[in-house]
Amino acid sequence: MDINTELQEKVYKLFEEGRIERFIGYEKGSLPYKTKPCIIRKKEDVRRLIFNQFCVNNLSIYLRGSPMKTGILANTCTLRSITMLIQQKQVNPENLFVIAVNCAGMADKEGNILDKCKTCNHELPKIYNELIGEEITVSCKPGDEYNFITELEKLPVERRWEFWNKEFEKCVRCYACRNICPVCFCRECVADKTITQWVSKLNQSSTNEFYNLMRIMHVLGRCTDCGECERVCPVKIPFRKILKKMEKEIREKYGYIPGRDPSEAPPLTTFKEGDPEEGIK
Ligand code: SF4
Ligand code: SF4
Ligand code: SF4
């Protein structure tokens, strides 16, 4: 049975059994190499559901704030974000039915596998209800996922600062990076506060820098490297380079990997005797 039929049949059954009131998945987009997120509300519509190498969106952002019994299709990217959302009490797992999918990687319109997928370990957190898709063989060796940041890591601090300053200067303050991020869920973002105003709306070098560093610090220890902020940024700021570096630091210092287990709290929200505290030196 092909993956689309398998998915559609499973979701149809969930509606029939009354286990879900809606299902979050993907449907065909406007072009052959595009898909778009969709919310299915009745069993007659499950035929719209698909899964292929163009299903790039992280679907977890559609879960927040809904009390409905919800089914969702989740690859490793989406599932790690769901794990974080459960851990951060943004999603009630009792209302959730997860169909996990073995994801062999997403592609751009030319069919090239996305960079983030080349180093994906494909490990699905064990919080799903059912699994579809063929098993995946992982070719990336552990540790290789950091190769793309090594060059930048080797530069002296001043040069790294220069690099990021140049990148942040390009920012047009559209806030797409914040709006797409599953773990950016403050009711009122610091960037929108006017009383007290922490960061000016002016699109200029110093305020762009403040905004971007503020957002990056806010997702520290919670970012699961889904790559959505980088994908949607209209000026292509390479966020994964800095987010991956931070993830590496957290992994090395605290042995913590965001999105692995909903019962594990991010290190910046907990305290253990013997913590290295190198982060505040
Ligand atoms: S990073 Fe992994 S889970 Fe995410 S889209 Fe790529 S292959 Fe799929
Ligand atoms: S990669 Fe970007 S969008 Fe994804 S969790 Fe991290 S900060 Fe958020
Ligand atoms: S998506 Fe890019 S341009 Fe838009 S606010 Fe974020 S960093 Fe700036």
mmCIF file of C-alpha atoms and ligand atoms in Angstrom:
data_model
loop_
_atom_site.group_PDB
_atom_site.id
_atom_site.type_symbol
_atom_site.label_atom_id
_atom_site.label_comp_id
_atom_site.label_asym_id
_atom_site.label_seq_id
_atom_site.Cartn_x
_atom_site.Cartn_y
_atom_site.Cartn_z
ATOM 1 C CA MET A 1 0.000 0.000 0.000
ATOM 2 C CA ASP A 2 1.415 3.430 -0.858
ATOM 3 C CA ILE A 3 2.029 5.892 1.933
ATOM 4 C CA ASN A 4 -0.815 8.260 0.990
ATOM 5 C CA THR A 5 -3.412 5.489 1.016
ATOM 6 C CA GLU A 6 -2.061 4.165 4.315
ATOM 7 C CA LEU A 7 -2.288 7.639 5.835
ATOM 8 C CA GLN A 8 -5.767 8.363 4.488
ATOM 9 C CA GLU A 9 -7.130 5.020 5.696
ATOM 10 C CA LYS A 10 -5.731 5.509 9.190
ATOM 11 C CA VAL A 11 -7.146 9.013 9.490
ATOM 12 C CA TYR A 12 -10.533 7.916 8.119
ATOM 13 C CA LYS A 13 -10.683 5.264 10.850
ATOM 14 C CA LEU A 14 -9.792 7.811 13.549
ATOM 15 C CA PHE A 15 -12.718 10.017 12.476
ATOM 16 C CA GLU A 16 -15.069 7.034 12.312
ATOM 17 C CA GLU A 17 -14.103 5.918 15.811
ATOM 18 C CA GLY A 18 -14.594 9.456 17.124
ATOM 19 C CA ARG A 19 -11.009 9.640 18.340
ATOM 20 C CA ILE A 20 -10.273 12.958 16.634
ATOM 21 C CA GLU A 21 -12.202 16.094 15.713
ATOM 22 C CA ARG A 22 -9.570 17.370 13.286
ATOM 23 C CA PHE A 23 -6.403 16.160 11.602
ATOM 24 C CA ILE A 24 -3.385 18.276 10.727
ATOM 25 C CA GLY A 25 -1.468 17.118 7.661
ATOM 26 C CA TYR A 26 -0.395 18.187 4.174
ATOM 27 C CA GLU A 27 -2.231 18.533 0.894
ATOM 28 C CA LYS A 28 -1.161 19.337 -2.669
ATOM 29 C CA GLY A 29 0.118 22.865 -3.219
ATOM 30 C CA SER A 30 -0.215 25.181 -6.189
ATOM 31 C CA LEU A 31 2.828 23.734 -7.996
ATOM 32 C CA PRO A 32 4.076 20.146 -8.425
ATOM 33 C CA TYR A 33 6.978 20.763 -6.015
ATOM 34 C CA LYS A 34 4.833 22.411 -3.368
ATOM 35 C CA THR A 35 2.573 21.146 -0.611
ATOM 36 C CA LYS A 36 0.711 23.069 2.042
ATOM 37 C CA PRO A 37 -0.450 22.331 5.578
ATOM 38 C CA CYS A 38 -4.138 21.500 5.858
ATOM 39 C CA ILE A 39 -6.636 20.813 8.602
ATOM 40 C CA ILE A 40 -9.127 18.042 7.852
ATOM 41 C CA ARG A 41 -12.375 18.292 9.805
ATOM 42 C CA LYS A 42 -14.448 15.430 8.377
ATOM 43 C CA LYS A 43 -13.745 11.892 7.179
ATOM 44 C CA GLU A 44 -14.958 12.612 3.633
ATOM 45 C CA ASP A 45 -11.975 14.965 3.191
ATOM 46 C CA VAL A 46 -9.165 12.577 4.103
ATOM 47 C CA ARG A 47 -8.434 11.997 0.392
ATOM 48 C CA ARG A 48 -6.761 15.404 0.417
ATOM 49 C CA LEU A 49 -3.980 14.120 2.681
ATOM 50 C CA ILE A 50 -0.558 13.394 1.189
ATOM 51 C CA PHE A 51 3.025 12.917 2.288
ATOM 52 C CA ASN A 52 6.018 13.373 0.006
ATOM 53 C CA GLN A 53 9.466 14.996 -0.209
ATOM 54 C CA PHE A 54 7.982 18.491 -0.447
ATOM 55 C CA CYS A 55 6.204 18.425 2.932
ATOM 56 C CA VAL A 56 8.623 20.894 4.500
ATOM 57 C CA ASN A 57 6.423 22.715 7.022
ATOM 58 C CA ASN A 58 6.721 21.894 10.693
ATOM 59 C CA LEU A 59 3.067 21.165 11.524
ATOM 60 C CA SER A 60 3.401 21.491 15.295
ATOM 61 C CA ILE A 61 2.606 25.220 15.281
ATOM 62 C CA TYR A 62 -1.038 24.431 14.434
ATOM 63 C CA LEU A 63 -1.459 22.536 17.701
ATOM 64 C CA ARG A 64 -1.026 25.357 20.161
ATOM 65 C CA GLY A 65 -4.044 26.716 21.984
ATOM 66 C CA SER A 66 -6.670 24.276 20.700
ATOM 67 C CA PRO A 67 -8.727 22.166 23.132
ATOM 68 C CA MET A 68 -9.934 19.896 20.273
ATOM 69 C CA LYS A 69 -9.069 16.214 19.980
ATOM 70 C CA THR A 70 -6.459 16.475 17.279
ATOM 71 C CA GLY A 71 -4.640 14.048 15.050
ATOM 72 C CA ILE A 72 -1.393 15.107 13.432
ATOM 73 C CA LEU A 73 1.098 13.720 10.943
ATOM 74 C CA ALA A 74 4.605 14.106 12.325
ATOM 75 C CA ASN A 75 8.066 13.447 10.947
ATOM 76 C CA THR A 76 11.067 13.761 13.269
ATOM 77 C CA CYS A 77 11.131 17.576 12.914
ATOM 78 C CA THR A 78 7.470 17.979 13.838
ATOM 79 C CA LEU A 79 7.580 15.308 16.531
ATOM 80 C CA ARG A 80 10.561 16.849 18.329
ATOM 81 C CA SER A 81 8.721 20.178 18.396
ATOM 82 C CA ILE A 82 5.581 18.463 19.724
ATOM 83 C CA THR A 83 7.721 16.927 22.466
ATOM 84 C CA MET A 84 8.923 20.409 23.423
ATOM 85 C CA LEU A 85 5.376 21.795 23.348
ATOM 86 C CA ILE A 86 4.172 19.025 25.651
ATOM 87 C CA GLN A 87 7.127 19.599 27.942
ATOM 88 C CA GLN A 88 6.399 23.346 27.997
ATOM 89 C CA LYS A 89 2.683 22.733 28.706
ATOM 90 C CA GLN A 90 1.543 24.282 25.428
ATOM 91 C CA VAL A 91 -0.127 21.107 24.204
ATOM 92 C CA ASN A 92 -2.189 18.600 26.151
ATOM 93 C CA PRO A 93 -1.008 15.106 25.121
ATOM 94 C CA GLU A 94 -4.369 13.635 26.146
ATOM 95 C CA ASN A 95 -6.027 15.418 23.222
ATOM 96 C CA LEU A 96 -3.438 14.277 20.758
ATOM 97 C CA PHE A 97 -3.175 11.355 18.326
ATOM 98 C CA VAL A 98 0.157 11.309 16.508
ATOM 99 C CA ILE A 99 0.760 9.407 13.298
ATOM 100 C CA ALA A 100 4.537 9.455 12.976
ATOM 101 C CA VAL A 101 6.127 9.107 9.579
ATOM 102 C CA ASN A 102 9.565 7.836 8.663
ATOM 103 C CA CYS A 103 10.925 10.793 6.729
ATOM 104 C CA ALA A 104 13.719 10.219 4.228
ATOM 105 C CA GLY A 105 14.346 13.938 3.751
ATOM 106 C CA MET A 106 12.776 16.904 2.064
ATOM 107 C CA ALA A 107 13.814 18.370 -1.265
ATOM 108 C CA ASP A 108 13.873 21.731 -2.989
ATOM 109 C CA LYS A 109 12.190 22.255 -6.345
ATOM 110 C CA GLU A 110 15.213 20.839 -8.206
ATOM 111 C CA GLY A 111 14.974 17.669 -6.136
ATOM 112 C CA ASN A 112 18.083 18.395 -4.014
ATOM 113 C CA ILE A 113 17.844 17.134 -0.445
ATOM 114 C CA LEU A 114 17.763 20.007 2.046
ATOM 115 C CA ASP A 115 20.909 20.604 4.097
ATOM 116 C CA LYS A 116 19.195 19.942 7.412
ATOM 117 C CA CYS A 117 18.000 16.561 6.112
ATOM 118 C CA LYS A 118 21.501 15.448 5.127
ATOM 119 C CA THR A 119 22.457 15.407 8.797
ATOM 120 C CA CYS A 120 19.150 14.268 10.285
ATOM 121 C CA ASN A 121 19.366 11.302 12.662
ATOM 122 C CA HIS A 122 15.695 10.512 11.887
ATOM 123 C CA GLU A 123 15.147 9.446 15.476
ATOM 124 C CA LEU A 124 11.462 9.699 16.326
ATOM 125 C CA PRO A 125 10.741 10.508 19.997
ATOM 126 C CA LYS A 126 8.638 7.627 21.295
ATOM 127 C CA ILE A 127 5.508 9.637 21.881
ATOM 128 C CA TYR A 128 3.584 8.662 18.775
ATOM 129 C CA ASN A 129 0.533 6.416 18.520
ATOM 130 C CA GLU A 130 1.142 4.900 15.097
ATOM 131 C CA LEU A 131 3.954 4.804 12.573
ATOM 132 C CA ILE A 132 3.817 4.820 8.778
ATOM 133 C CA GLY A 133 6.413 4.816 6.018
ATOM 134 C CA GLU A 134 9.404 2.653 5.265
ATOM 135 C CA GLU A 135 12.326 2.349 7.634
ATOM 136 C CA ILE A 136 15.127 4.868 7.056
ATOM 137 C CA THR A 137 18.836 4.116 6.811
ATOM 138 C CA VAL A 138 20.881 6.870 8.434
ATOM 139 C CA SER A 139 24.075 7.704 6.587
ATOM 140 C CA CYS A 140 25.275 10.641 8.702
ATOM 141 C CA LYS A 141 27.813 9.633 11.374
ATOM 142 C CA PRO A 142 27.161 10.973 14.901
ATOM 143 C CA GLY A 143 28.889 14.336 15.260
ATOM 144 C CA ASP A 144 28.902 15.067 11.499
ATOM 145 C CA GLU A 145 25.807 17.136 11.939
ATOM 146 C CA TYR A 146 28.068 19.910 13.293
ATOM 147 C CA ASN A 147 30.421 19.987 10.294
ATOM 148 C CA PHE A 148 28.698 22.979 8.744
ATOM 149 C CA ILE A 149 29.504 25.192 11.737
ATOM 150 C CA THR A 150 33.164 24.218 12.194
ATOM 151 C CA GLU A 151 34.584 26.931 9.935
ATOM 152 C CA LEU A 152 32.707 29.672 11.719
ATOM 153 C CA GLU A 153 33.584 28.204 15.115
ATOM 154 C CA LYS A 154 37.285 28.441 14.303
ATOM 155 C CA LEU A 155 37.172 32.202 13.652
ATOM 156 C CA PRO A 156 38.197 34.629 16.411
ATOM 157 C CA VAL A 157 35.291 36.201 18.319
ATOM 158 C CA GLU A 158 35.647 39.559 16.502
ATOM 159 C CA ARG A 159 35.336 37.917 13.088
ATOM 160 C CA ARG A 160 32.303 35.910 14.190
ATOM 161 C CA TRP A 161 30.725 39.081 15.516
ATOM 162 C CA GLU A 162 31.412 40.773 12.188
ATOM 163 C CA PHE A 163 29.820 37.842 10.333
ATOM 164 C CA TRP A 164 26.614 37.979 12.368
ATOM 165 C CA ASN A 165 26.451 41.776 12.307
ATOM 166 C CA LYS A 166 26.484 41.656 8.522
ATOM 167 C CA GLU A 167 23.763 39.024 8.503
ATOM 168 C CA PHE A 168 21.515 40.838 10.979
ATOM 169 C CA GLU A 169 21.892 44.078 9.015
ATOM 170 C CA LYS A 170 19.941 42.428 6.183
ATOM 171 C CA CYS A 171 16.934 41.771 8.440
ATOM 172 C CA VAL A 172 13.748 43.575 7.334
ATOM 173 C CA ARG A 173 11.939 42.867 10.641
ATOM 174 C CA CYS A 174 9.082 40.952 9.064
ATOM 175 C CA TYR A 175 8.996 38.627 12.126
ATOM 176 C CA ALA A 176 8.420 35.555 9.956
ATOM 177 C CA CYS A 177 11.191 33.755 11.881
ATOM 178 C CA ARG A 178 9.341 34.337 15.145
ATOM 179 C CA ASN A 179 5.880 33.576 13.796
ATOM 180 C CA ILE A 180 6.882 30.232 12.276
ATOM 181 C CA CYS A 181 8.863 29.015 15.284
ATOM 182 C CA PRO A 182 7.036 26.356 17.337
ATOM 183 C CA VAL A 183 8.801 27.364 20.548
ATOM 184 C CA CYS A 184 8.293 31.154 20.180
ATOM 185 C CA PHE A 185 4.991 31.197 22.033
ATOM 186 C CA CYS A 186 5.088 34.134 24.475
ATOM 187 C CA ARG A 187 1.624 35.744 24.628
ATOM 188 C CA GLU A 188 3.255 39.089 24.047
ATOM 189 C CA CYS A 189 6.630 39.025 22.368
ATOM 190 C CA VAL A 190 9.276 41.354 23.765
ATOM 191 C CA ALA A 191 9.637 42.695 20.216
ATOM 192 C CA ASP A 192 5.995 43.906 20.279
ATOM 193 C CA LYS A 193 5.936 45.502 23.719
ATOM 194 C CA THR A 194 5.466 49.249 23.606
ATOM 195 C CA ILE A 195 5.188 49.851 27.387
ATOM 196 C CA THR A 196 8.023 49.282 28.250
ATOM 197 C CA GLN A 197 9.582 49.200 24.807
ATOM 198 C CA TRP A 198 12.575 46.886 24.869
ATOM 199 C CA VAL A 199 13.365 46.925 21.185
ATOM 200 C CA SER A 200 12.567 49.660 18.730
ATOM 201 C CA LYS A 201 10.646 48.769 15.550
ATOM 202 C CA LEU A 202 13.148 50.800 13.576
ATOM 203 C CA ASN A 203 14.856 48.696 10.987
ATOM 204 C CA GLN A 204 18.451 49.578 11.714
ATOM 205 C CA SER A 205 21.611 47.708 12.498
ATOM 206 C CA SER A 206 21.600 47.933 16.322
ATOM 207 C CA THR A 207 17.900 47.143 16.757
ATOM 208 C CA ASN A 208 18.020 44.287 14.258
ATOM 209 C CA GLU A 209 20.925 42.856 16.149
ATOM 210 C CA PHE A 210 19.053 43.173 19.441
ATOM 211 C CA TYR A 211 15.901 41.593 18.036
ATOM 212 C CA ASN A 212 17.704 38.628 16.513
ATOM 213 C CA LEU A 213 19.955 37.945 19.483
ATOM 214 C CA MET A 214 16.971 38.270 21.803
ATOM 215 C CA ARG A 215 14.985 35.712 19.799
ATOM 216 C CA ILE A 216 17.901 33.341 19.614
ATOM 217 C CA MET A 217 18.496 33.554 23.378
ATOM 218 C CA HIS A 218 14.799 32.928 24.009
ATOM 219 C CA VAL A 219 14.852 29.616 22.139
ATOM 220 C CA LEU A 220 18.115 28.484 23.683
ATOM 221 C CA GLY A 221 17.686 24.947 25.014
ATOM 222 C CA ARG A 222 14.259 24.660 23.357
ATOM 223 C CA CYS A 223 15.154 24.949 19.664
ATOM 224 C CA THR A 224 14.995 21.547 17.997
ATOM 225 C CA ASP A 225 16.768 22.605 14.774
ATOM 226 C CA CYS A 226 13.658 22.227 12.647
ATOM 227 C CA GLY A 227 15.099 24.909 10.361
ATOM 228 C CA GLU A 228 11.800 26.696 9.813
ATOM 229 C CA CYS A 229 13.115 30.159 10.783
ATOM 230 C CA GLU A 230 15.894 29.857 8.212
ATOM 231 C CA ARG A 231 13.505 28.534 5.551
ATOM 232 C CA VAL A 232 11.054 31.420 5.819
ATOM 233 C CA CYS A 233 13.522 34.285 6.272
ATOM 234 C CA PRO A 234 13.196 36.403 3.107
ATOM 235 C CA VAL A 235 16.796 37.598 3.360
ATOM 236 C CA LYS A 236 18.168 34.121 4.090
ATOM 237 C CA ILE A 237 19.908 34.686 7.404
ATOM 238 C CA PRO A 238 21.648 31.351 8.150
ATOM 239 C CA PHE A 239 20.092 30.864 11.579
ATOM 240 C CA ARG A 240 20.910 27.179 11.790
ATOM 241 C CA LYS A 241 24.600 28.051 12.066
ATOM 242 C CA ILE A 242 24.082 29.852 15.353
ATOM 243 C CA LEU A 243 21.257 27.675 16.654
ATOM 244 C CA LYS A 244 23.244 24.504 16.005
ATOM 245 C CA LYS A 245 26.256 25.954 17.780
ATOM 246 C CA MET A 246 24.086 26.675 20.813
ATOM 247 C CA GLU A 247 22.576 23.210 20.692
ATOM 248 C CA LYS A 248 26.087 21.749 20.611
ATOM 249 C CA GLU A 249 27.125 23.765 23.683
ATOM 250 C CA ILE A 250 24.044 22.666 25.606
ATOM 251 C CA ARG A 251 24.557 19.043 24.606
ATOM 252 C CA GLU A 252 28.222 19.099 25.651
ATOM 253 C CA LYS A 253 27.685 20.928 28.934
ATOM 254 C CA TYR A 254 24.427 19.423 30.120
ATOM 255 C CA GLY A 255 23.927 16.284 28.025
ATOM 256 C CA TYR A 256 20.583 17.701 26.978
ATOM 257 C CA ILE A 257 18.972 17.338 23.551
ATOM 258 C CA PRO A 258 15.784 19.377 23.054
ATOM 259 C CA GLY A 259 12.759 17.445 21.849
ATOM 260 C CA ARG A 260 13.955 14.003 22.861
ATOM 261 C CA ASP A 261 11.760 13.338 25.864
ATOM 262 C CA PRO A 262 8.818 15.408 27.195
ATOM 263 C CA SER A 263 9.733 14.601 30.792
ATOM 264 C CA GLU A 264 13.190 16.215 30.434
ATOM 265 C CA ALA A 265 13.213 19.945 31.235
ATOM 266 C CA PRO A 266 15.564 22.320 29.374
ATOM 267 C CA PRO A 267 18.696 23.024 31.434
ATOM 268 C CA LEU A 268 18.023 26.762 31.632
ATOM 269 C CA THR A 269 14.750 26.077 33.439
ATOM 270 C CA THR A 270 16.191 23.690 36.022
ATOM 271 C CA PHE A 271 19.056 23.513 38.443
ATOM 272 C CA LYS A 272 21.131 20.530 39.485
ATOM 273 C CA GLU A 273 23.909 20.418 42.030
ATOM 274 C CA GLY A 274 27.161 20.149 40.140
ATOM 275 C CA ASP A 275 25.940 22.103 37.107
ATOM 276 C CA PRO A 276 28.998 23.565 35.391
ATOM 277 C CA GLU A 277 27.534 27.111 35.342
ATOM 278 C CA GLU A 278 29.882 27.942 32.490
ATOM 279 C CA GLY A 279 27.020 29.725 30.793
ATOM 280 C CA ILE A 280 27.212 32.620 33.266
ATOM 281 C CA LYS A 281 30.970 33.110 33.330
HETATM 282 S S1 SF4 B 1 15.448 17.037 9.094
HETATM 283 FE FE1 SF4 B 1 14.874 14.850 9.175
HETATM 284 S S2 SF4 B 1 12.739 14.766 9.864
HETATM 285 FE FE2 SF4 B 1 13.202 16.858 9.261
HETATM 286 S S3 SF4 B 1 12.497 16.992 7.178
HETATM 287 FE FE3 SF4 B 1 14.673 16.464 7.085
HETATM 288 S S4 SF4 B 1 14.791 14.239 7.066
HETATM 289 FE FE4 SF4 B 1 12.707 14.804 7.642
HETATM 290 S S1 SF4 B 2 15.113 26.008 14.048
HETATM 291 FE FE1 SF4 B 2 14.192 28.041 14.175
HETATM 292 S S2 SF4 B 2 11.994 27.687 13.917
HETATM 293 FE FE2 SF4 B 2 12.905 25.694 14.452
HETATM 294 S S3 SF4 B 2 12.734 25.570 16.692
HETATM 295 FE FE3 SF4 B 2 14.748 26.428 16.226
HETATM 296 S S4 SF4 B 2 14.447 28.650 16.333
HETATM 297 FE FE4 SF4 B 2 12.429 27.723 16.126
HETATM 298 S S1 SF4 B 3 12.516 36.347 9.032
HETATM 299 FE FE1 SF4 B 3 14.521 37.232 8.531
HETATM 300 S S2 SF4 B 3 14.042 39.289 7.817
HETATM 301 FE FE2 SF4 B 3 12.217 38.569 8.884
HETATM 302 S S3 SF4 B 3 12.485 39.315 11.018
HETATM 303 FE FE3 SF4 B 3 13.322 37.240 10.913
HETATM 304 S S4 SF4 B 3 15.509 37.564 10.517
HETATM 305 FE FE4 SF4 B 3 14.475 39.460 9.992
#
